[in-house]
Short mmCIF file of C-alpha atoms in Angstrom, two decimals:
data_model
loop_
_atom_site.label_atom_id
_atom_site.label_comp_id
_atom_site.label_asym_id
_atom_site.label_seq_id
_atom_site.Cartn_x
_atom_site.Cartn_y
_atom_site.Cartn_z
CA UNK A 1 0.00 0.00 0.00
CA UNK A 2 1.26 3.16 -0.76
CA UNK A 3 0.98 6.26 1.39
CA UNK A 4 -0.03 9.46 -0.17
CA UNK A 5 2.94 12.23 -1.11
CA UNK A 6 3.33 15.47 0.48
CA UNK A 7 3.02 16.93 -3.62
CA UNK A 8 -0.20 14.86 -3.48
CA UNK A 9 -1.48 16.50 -0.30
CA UNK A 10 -1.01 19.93 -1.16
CA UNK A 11 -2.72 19.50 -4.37
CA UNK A 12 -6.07 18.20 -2.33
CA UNK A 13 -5.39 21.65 -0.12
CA UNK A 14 -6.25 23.53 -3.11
CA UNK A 15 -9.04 21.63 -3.92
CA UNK A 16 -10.44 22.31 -0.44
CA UNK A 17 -9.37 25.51 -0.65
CA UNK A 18 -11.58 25.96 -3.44
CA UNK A 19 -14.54 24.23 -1.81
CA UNK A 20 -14.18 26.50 1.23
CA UNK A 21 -14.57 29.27 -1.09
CA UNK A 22 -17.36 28.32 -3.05
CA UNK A 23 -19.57 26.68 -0.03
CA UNK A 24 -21.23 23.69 -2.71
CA UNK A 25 -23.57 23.22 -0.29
CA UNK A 26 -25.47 27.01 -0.08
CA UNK A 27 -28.16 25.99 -2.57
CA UNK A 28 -29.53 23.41 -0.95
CA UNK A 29 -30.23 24.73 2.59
CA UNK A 30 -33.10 27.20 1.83
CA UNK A 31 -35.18 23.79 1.86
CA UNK A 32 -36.01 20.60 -0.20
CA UNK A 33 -35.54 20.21 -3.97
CA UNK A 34 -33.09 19.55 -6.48
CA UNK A 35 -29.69 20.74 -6.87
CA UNK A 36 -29.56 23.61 -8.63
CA UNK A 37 -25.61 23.52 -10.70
CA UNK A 38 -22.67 25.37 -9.63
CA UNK A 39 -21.00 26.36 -12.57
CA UNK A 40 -18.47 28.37 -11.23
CA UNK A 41 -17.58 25.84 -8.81
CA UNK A 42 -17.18 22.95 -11.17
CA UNK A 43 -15.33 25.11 -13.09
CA UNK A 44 -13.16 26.10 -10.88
CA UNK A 45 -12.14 22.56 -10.06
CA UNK A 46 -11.37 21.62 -13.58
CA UNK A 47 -8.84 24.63 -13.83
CA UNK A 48 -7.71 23.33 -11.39
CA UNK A 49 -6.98 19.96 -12.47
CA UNK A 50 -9.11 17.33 -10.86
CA UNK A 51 -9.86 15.18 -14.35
CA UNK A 52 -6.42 14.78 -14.80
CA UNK A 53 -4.69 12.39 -12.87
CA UNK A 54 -7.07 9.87 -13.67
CA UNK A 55 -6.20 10.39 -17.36
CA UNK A 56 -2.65 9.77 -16.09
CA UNK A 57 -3.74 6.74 -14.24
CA UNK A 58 -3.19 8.66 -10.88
CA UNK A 59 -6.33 6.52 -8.90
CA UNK A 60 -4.68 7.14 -5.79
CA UNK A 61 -4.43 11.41 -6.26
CA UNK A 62 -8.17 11.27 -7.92
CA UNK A 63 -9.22 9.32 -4.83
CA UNK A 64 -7.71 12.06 -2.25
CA UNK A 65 -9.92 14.22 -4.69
CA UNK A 66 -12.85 12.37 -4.51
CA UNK A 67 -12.58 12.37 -0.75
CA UNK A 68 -11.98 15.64 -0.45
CA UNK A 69 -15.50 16.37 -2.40
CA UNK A 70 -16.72 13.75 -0.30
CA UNK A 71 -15.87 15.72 2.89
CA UNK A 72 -17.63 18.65 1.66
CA UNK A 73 -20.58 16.77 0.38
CA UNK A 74 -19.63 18.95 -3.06
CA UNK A 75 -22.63 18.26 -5.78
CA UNK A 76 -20.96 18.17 -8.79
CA UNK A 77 -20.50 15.51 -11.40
CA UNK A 78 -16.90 14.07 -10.41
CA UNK A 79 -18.06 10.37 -10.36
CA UNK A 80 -19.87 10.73 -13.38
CA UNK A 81 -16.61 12.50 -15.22
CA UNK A 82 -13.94 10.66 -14.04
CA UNK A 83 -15.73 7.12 -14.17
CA UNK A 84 -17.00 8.42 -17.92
CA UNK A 85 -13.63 8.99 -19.20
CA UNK A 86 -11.68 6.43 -17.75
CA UNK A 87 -14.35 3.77 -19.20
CA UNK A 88 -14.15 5.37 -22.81
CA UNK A 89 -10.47 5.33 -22.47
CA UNK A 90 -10.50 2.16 -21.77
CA UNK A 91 -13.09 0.13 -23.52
CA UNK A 92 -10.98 1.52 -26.61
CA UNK A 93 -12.58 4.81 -26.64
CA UNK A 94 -10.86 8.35 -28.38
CA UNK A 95 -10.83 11.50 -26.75
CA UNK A 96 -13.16 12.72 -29.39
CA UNK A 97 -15.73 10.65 -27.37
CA UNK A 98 -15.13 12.48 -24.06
CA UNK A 99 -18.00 15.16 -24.61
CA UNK A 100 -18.98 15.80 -20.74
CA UNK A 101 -19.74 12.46 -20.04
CA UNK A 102 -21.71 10.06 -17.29
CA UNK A 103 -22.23 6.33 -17.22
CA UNK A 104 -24.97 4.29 -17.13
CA UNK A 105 -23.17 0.80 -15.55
CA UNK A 106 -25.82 0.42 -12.79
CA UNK A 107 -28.43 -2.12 -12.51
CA UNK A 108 -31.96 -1.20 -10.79
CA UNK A 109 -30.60 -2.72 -7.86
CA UNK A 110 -27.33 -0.27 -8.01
CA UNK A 111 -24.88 -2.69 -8.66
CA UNK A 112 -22.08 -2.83 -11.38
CA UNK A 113 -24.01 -4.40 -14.32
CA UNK A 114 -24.69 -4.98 -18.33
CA UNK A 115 -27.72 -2.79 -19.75
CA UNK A 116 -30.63 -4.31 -21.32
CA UNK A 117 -29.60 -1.94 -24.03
CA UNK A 118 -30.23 -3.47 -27.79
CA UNK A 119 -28.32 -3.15 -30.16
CA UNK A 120 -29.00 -3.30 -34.01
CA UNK A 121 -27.40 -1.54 -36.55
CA UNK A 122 -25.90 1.30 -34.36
CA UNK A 123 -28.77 2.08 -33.06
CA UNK A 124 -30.17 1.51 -29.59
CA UNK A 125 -32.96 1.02 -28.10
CA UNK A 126 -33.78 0.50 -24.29
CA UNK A 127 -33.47 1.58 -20.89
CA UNK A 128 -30.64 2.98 -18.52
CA UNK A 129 -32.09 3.07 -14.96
CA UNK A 130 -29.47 4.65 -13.20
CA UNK A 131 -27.42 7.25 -14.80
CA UNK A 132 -25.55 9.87 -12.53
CA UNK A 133 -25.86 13.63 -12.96
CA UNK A 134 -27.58 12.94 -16.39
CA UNK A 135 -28.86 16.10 -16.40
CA UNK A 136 -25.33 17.88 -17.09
CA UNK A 137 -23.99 15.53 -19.05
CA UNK A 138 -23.98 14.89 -22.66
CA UNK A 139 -22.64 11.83 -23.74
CA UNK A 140 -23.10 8.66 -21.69
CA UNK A 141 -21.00 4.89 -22.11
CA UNK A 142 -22.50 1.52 -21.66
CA UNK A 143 -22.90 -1.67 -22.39
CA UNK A 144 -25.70 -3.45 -24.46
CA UNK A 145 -27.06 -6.64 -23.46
CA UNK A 146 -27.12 -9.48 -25.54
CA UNK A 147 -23.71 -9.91 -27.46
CA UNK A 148 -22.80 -7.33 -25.21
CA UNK A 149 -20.24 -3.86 -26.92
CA UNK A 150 -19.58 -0.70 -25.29
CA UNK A 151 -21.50 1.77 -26.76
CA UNK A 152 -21.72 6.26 -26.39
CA UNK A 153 -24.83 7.60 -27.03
CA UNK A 154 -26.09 11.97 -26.72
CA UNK A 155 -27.92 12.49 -23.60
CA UNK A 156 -30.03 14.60 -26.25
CA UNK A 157 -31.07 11.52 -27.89
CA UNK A 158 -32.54 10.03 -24.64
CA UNK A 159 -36.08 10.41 -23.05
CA UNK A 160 -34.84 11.62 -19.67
CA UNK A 161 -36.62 11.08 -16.40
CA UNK A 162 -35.25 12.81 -13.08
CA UNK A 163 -35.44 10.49 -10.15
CA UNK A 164 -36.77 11.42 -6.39
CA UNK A 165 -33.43 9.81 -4.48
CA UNK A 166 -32.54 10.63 -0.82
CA UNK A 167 -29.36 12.53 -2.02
CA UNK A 168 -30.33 15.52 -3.62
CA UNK A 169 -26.12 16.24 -3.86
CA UNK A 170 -25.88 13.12 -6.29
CA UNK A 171 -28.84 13.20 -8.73
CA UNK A 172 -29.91 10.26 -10.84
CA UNK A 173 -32.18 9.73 -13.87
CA UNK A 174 -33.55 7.26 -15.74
CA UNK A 175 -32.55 7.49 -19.77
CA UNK A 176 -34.84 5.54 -22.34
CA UNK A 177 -33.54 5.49 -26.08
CA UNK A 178 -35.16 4.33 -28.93
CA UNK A 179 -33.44 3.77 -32.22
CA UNK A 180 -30.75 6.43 -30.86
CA UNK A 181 -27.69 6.96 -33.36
CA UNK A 182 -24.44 5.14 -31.15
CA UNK A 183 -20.89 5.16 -31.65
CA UNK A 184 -19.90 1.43 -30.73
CA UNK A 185 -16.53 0.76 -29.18
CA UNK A 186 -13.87 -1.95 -30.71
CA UNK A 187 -13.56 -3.95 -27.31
CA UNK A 188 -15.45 -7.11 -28.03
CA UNK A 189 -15.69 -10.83 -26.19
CA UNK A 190 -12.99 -11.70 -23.40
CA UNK A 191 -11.16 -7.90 -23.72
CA UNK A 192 -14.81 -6.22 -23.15
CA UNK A 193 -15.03 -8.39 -19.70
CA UNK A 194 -11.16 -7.68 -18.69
CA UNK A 195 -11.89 -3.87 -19.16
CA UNK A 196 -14.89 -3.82 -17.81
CA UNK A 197 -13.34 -5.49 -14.71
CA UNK A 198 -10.64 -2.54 -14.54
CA UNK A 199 -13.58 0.33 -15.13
CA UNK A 200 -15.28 -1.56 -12.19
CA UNK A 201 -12.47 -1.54 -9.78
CA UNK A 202 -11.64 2.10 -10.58
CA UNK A 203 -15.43 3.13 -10.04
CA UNK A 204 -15.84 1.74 -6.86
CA UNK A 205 -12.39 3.26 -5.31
CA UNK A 206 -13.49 6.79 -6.94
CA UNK A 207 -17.21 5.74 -5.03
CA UNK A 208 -15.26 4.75 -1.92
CA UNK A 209 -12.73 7.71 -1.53
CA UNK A 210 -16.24 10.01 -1.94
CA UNK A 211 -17.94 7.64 1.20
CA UNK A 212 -15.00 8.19 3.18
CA UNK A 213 -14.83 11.78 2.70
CA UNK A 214 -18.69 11.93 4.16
CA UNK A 215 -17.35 9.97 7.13
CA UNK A 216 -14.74 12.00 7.88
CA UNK A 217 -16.56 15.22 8.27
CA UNK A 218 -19.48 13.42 10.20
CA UNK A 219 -16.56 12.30 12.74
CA UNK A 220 -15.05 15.62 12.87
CA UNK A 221 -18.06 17.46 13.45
CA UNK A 222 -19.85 14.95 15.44
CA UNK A 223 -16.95 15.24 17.96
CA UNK A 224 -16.56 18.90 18.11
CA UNK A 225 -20.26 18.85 18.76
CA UNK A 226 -20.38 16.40 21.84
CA UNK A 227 -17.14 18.65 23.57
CA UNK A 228 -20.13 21.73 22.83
CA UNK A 229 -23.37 20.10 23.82
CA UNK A 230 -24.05 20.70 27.43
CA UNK A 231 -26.50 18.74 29.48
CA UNK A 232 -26.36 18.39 33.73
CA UNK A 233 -23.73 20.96 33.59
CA UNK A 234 -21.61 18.62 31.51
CA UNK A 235 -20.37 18.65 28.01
CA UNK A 236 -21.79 15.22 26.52
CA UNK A 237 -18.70 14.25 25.73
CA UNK A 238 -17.43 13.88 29.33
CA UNK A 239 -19.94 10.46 29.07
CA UNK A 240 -18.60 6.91 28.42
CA UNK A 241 -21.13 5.98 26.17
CA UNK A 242 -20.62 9.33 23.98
CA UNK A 243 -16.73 8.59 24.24
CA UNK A 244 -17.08 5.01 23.07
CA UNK A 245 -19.32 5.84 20.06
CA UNK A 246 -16.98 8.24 18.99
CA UNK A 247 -14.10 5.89 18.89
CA UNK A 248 -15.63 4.07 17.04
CA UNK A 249 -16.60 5.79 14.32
CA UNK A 250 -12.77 6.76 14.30
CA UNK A 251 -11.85 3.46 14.19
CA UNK A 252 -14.80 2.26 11.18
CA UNK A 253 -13.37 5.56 9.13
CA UNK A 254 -9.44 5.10 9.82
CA UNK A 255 -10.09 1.25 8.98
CA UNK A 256 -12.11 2.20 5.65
CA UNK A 257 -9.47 4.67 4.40
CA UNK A 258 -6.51 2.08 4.95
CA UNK A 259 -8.41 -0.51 2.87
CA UNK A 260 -9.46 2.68 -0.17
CA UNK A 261 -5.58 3.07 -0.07
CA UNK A 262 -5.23 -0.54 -0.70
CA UNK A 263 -7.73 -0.70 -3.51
CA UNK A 264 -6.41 2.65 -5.02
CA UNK A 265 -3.18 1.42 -5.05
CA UNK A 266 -3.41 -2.38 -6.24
CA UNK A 267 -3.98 -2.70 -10.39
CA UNK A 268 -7.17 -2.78 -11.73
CA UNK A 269 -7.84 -6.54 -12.21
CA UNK A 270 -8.72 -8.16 -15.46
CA UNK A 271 -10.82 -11.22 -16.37
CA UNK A 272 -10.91 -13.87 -13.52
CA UNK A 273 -8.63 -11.51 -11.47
CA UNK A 274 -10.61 -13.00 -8.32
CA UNK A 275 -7.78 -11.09 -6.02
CA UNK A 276 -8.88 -8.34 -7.60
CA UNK A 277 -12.59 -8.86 -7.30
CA UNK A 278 -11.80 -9.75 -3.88
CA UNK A 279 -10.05 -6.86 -2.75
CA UNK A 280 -13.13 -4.45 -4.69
CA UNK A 281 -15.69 -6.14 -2.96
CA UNK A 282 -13.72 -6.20 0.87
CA UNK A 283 -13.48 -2.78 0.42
CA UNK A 284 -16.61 -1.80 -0.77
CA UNK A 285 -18.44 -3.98 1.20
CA UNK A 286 -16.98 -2.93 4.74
CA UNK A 287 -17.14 0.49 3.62
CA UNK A 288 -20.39 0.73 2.69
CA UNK A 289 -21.37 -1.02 6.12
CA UNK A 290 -18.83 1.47 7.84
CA UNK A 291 -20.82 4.67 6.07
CA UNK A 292 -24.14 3.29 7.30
CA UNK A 293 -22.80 3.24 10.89
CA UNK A 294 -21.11 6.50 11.42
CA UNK A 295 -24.13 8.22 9.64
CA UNK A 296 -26.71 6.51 12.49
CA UNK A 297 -24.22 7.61 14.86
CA UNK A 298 -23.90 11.24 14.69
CA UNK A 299 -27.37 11.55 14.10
CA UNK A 300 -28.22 9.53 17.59
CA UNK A 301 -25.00 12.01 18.93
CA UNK A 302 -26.46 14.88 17.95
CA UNK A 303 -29.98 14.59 18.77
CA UNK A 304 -32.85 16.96 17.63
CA UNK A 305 -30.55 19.30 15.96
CA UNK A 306 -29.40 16.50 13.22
CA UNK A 307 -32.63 16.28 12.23
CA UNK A 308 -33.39 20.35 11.29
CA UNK A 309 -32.78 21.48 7.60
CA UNK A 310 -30.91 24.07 8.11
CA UNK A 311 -27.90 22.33 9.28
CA UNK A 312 -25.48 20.18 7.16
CA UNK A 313 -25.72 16.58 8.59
CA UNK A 314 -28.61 15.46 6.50
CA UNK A 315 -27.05 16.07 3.41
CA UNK A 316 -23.81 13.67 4.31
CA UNK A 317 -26.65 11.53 6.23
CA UNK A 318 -28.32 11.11 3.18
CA UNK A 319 -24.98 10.61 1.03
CA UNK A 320 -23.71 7.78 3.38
CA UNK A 321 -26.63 5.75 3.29
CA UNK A 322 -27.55 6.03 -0.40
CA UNK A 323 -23.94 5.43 -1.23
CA UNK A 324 -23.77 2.84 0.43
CA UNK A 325 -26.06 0.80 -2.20
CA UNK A 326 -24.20 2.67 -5.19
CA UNK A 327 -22.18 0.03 -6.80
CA UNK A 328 -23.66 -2.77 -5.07
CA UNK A 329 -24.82 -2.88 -1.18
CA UNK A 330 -22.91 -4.62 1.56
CA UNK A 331 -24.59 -7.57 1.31
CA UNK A 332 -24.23 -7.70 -2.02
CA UNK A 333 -20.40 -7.44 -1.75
CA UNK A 334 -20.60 -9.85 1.18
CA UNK A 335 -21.50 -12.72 -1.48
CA UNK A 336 -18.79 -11.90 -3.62
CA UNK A 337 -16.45 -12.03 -1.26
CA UNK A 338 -17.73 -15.57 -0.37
CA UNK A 339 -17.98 -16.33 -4.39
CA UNK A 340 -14.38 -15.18 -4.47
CA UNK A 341 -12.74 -17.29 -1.68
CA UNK A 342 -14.98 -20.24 -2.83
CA UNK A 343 -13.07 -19.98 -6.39
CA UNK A 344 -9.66 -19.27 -4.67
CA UNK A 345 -10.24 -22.50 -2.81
CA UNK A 346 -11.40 -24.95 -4.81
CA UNK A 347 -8.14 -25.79 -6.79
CA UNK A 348 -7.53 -27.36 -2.63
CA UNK A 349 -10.54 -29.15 -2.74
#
C-alpha cells in the first residue's frame, strides 16, 4: 500500500481551498428540492486539475480528490466524469468521445451491471435506470445486453426522467432510447469483460474515496459537537457511552481509508482476477457497512438538531446511506467475497 505524497497533499489543499470558497452546499439549505448547478464551482475545479490524474492513471491522487468532495458533500458531477472517461479510455474509446460524459453501468438494484440496451445496426434502443448527474452531461457509455459492446450515445437523444433519491447532492435519472444513433466501441468478447473489470475496480475506489470523505466530516463534526453540547452541567462528551461511540466511528473511518488506499493502489484486475474482485468487494463492502454506521451515529450524537434542515448533517446523512447501495450494497459485496474465496479454494478441494 502506498501512502499518499506530500506533492499529493497539497494539491487536495487547493481543492479544499476551493470548496471552502465556493460553499457547494449554499443551494440546498433554503429547503427541499433539487440541486440547482454550480458552474463556477465545477469550473473552478477543472482549472484546477481534478480530471487529470485519472487520465494519467493517478487513482490514488483522484481518490484524495474524490474524498476531499466527499468531505464537503460537493454536488458536482466528479463520479460521473472521471468514471465516464476512464471507461471510454478504456473500452478503446478516443478522446473525441469524451464530450462531458456520465455512465450508465448500474443495474436497478445499483450494482455494477450490463444494460438491457439493444443493439442493431448502431442504433439503440432500451433503458438505462441509473445514470448519474444525467442532467449535465452529454454523452453517456454503456454496455448493451445481448452480445454485449460498449457503446456512447447523446444524452439529447434520450427520453430523460429525473429520479426522487434521498441525495439531492448526487442526482440520478432514468434514460430511455429508442433507435438512438451510437458510436460502438472496438472492445469485443474476453477484452470487453477484462476492461470492464478494470472500469469496475476504478469506479468503486473513486465511489469509496467520496464515502469516506462523508465519514470523515461526520466524525469531525460529530466530535466537536459532543465537547459543545451541554447537558447536567456537563459537556456530553465527558460520558462513556458518547466517548465510546466516537471511537468508534474513528476506528470504522481510519479502517475504511486504509483498505481505499489498498484498492487505489493495487492494479485494476482483469478477467478472472478473483484477487482483484476480492479486494473491490472487501473494500466496498466494509465500507459501505462502515458509512451506514457512522451516519446513524452522529445523528443519535447529535440529537434533535441533526434532524433540522438548516444544518449540514442530512445532506452527508443522506450521502452515506444512499452510497452505500451505489455500486452494489454490503450484502451484495458480502456474497462476492464468499464467491471469491470459494473460487480461490477450490483448486484445494
Amino acid at each position: 500500500m502506498r501512502l499518499p505524497s506530500a506533492e499529493q497533499y497539497e494539491f487536495v489543499a487547493s481543492v479544499e481551498a476551493i470548496l471552502r470558497t465556493h460553499d457547494p452546499l449554499r443551494g440546498l439549505r433554503a429547503g427541499p428540492g433539487s440541486r440547482a448547478p454550480q458552474e463556477d464551482l465545477w469550473r473552478d475545479l477543472e482549472a484546477v486539475g481534478v480530471l487529470e490524474p485519472l487520465d494519467d492513471g493517478d487513482v490514488l491522487t483522484a481518490c484524495l480528490i474524490a474524498e476531499a468532495l466527499g468531505r464537503f458533500a460537493a454536488p458536482v458531477p466528479y463520479l460521473a466524469r472521471t468514471v465516464g472517461r476512464a471507461a471510454i479510455s478504456v473500452l478503446g474509446g478516443s478522446s473525441g468521445d469524451e464530450d462531458a460524459p456520465t455512465f450508465g453501468f448500474f443495474s436497478a438494484r445499483g450494482t455494477f451491471a450490463a444494460s438491457r440496451l439493444c443493439l442493431r445496426d448502431s442504433r439503440v434502443d432500451g433503458r438505462l435506470p441509473f445514470v448519474p448527474d444525467a442532467d449535465i452531461s452529454r454523452t453517456v457509455v454503456a454496455i448493451t445486453g445481448a452480445d454485449p459492446r460498449a457503446v456512447v450515445l447523446r444524452v439529447a437523444d434520450a427520453t430523460p426522467t429525473a429520479l426522487v433519491t434521498l441525495d439531492a447532492t448526487q442526482p440520478m435519472s432514468a434514460l430511455e432510447f429508442t433507435g438512438a444513433a451510437a458510436r460502438v466501441l472496438p472492445l469485443a468478447g474476453d477484452a470487453l469483460t477484462a476492461a470492464l473489470a478494470r472500469v469496475r475496480h476504478l469506479g468503486t475506489a473513486i465511489h469509496c474515496a467520496g464515502l469516506v470523505g462523508a465519514m470523515s466530516w461526520l466524525l469531525d463534526t460529530t466530535v466537536a459537537y459532543a465537547g459543545q453540547r451541554v447537558q447536567f452541567g456537563q459537556p456530553i462528551a465527558s460520558r462513556q457511552a458518547v466517548k465510546h461511540a466516537c471511537a468508534e466511528m474513528l476506528a470504522r473511518v481510519e479502517s475504511s481509508r486504509a483498505l481505499l488506499l489498498e484498492l487505489a493502489d493495487a492494479p485494476a484486475g482483469g478477467e478472472r482476477d478473483t484477487s482483484a474482485e476480492l479486494l473491490v468487494s472487501t473494500a466496498k463492502g466494509f465500507i459501505s457497512e462502515a458509512a451506514e454506521e457512522c451516519a446513524a451515529r452522529a445523528f443519535q450524537l447529535h440529537g434533535g438538531i441533526g434532524f433540522t434542515w438548516e444544518y449540514d448533517l442530512h445532506h452527508y446523512f443522506k450521502r452515506c446511506i444512499a452510497g452505500a447501495a451505489l455500486f452494489g450494497s454490503a450484502a451484495h459485496h458480502r456474497g462476492e467475497v464468499a464467491e471469491a474465496l470459494r473460487t480461490q479454494l477450490a483448486p484445494l478441494t
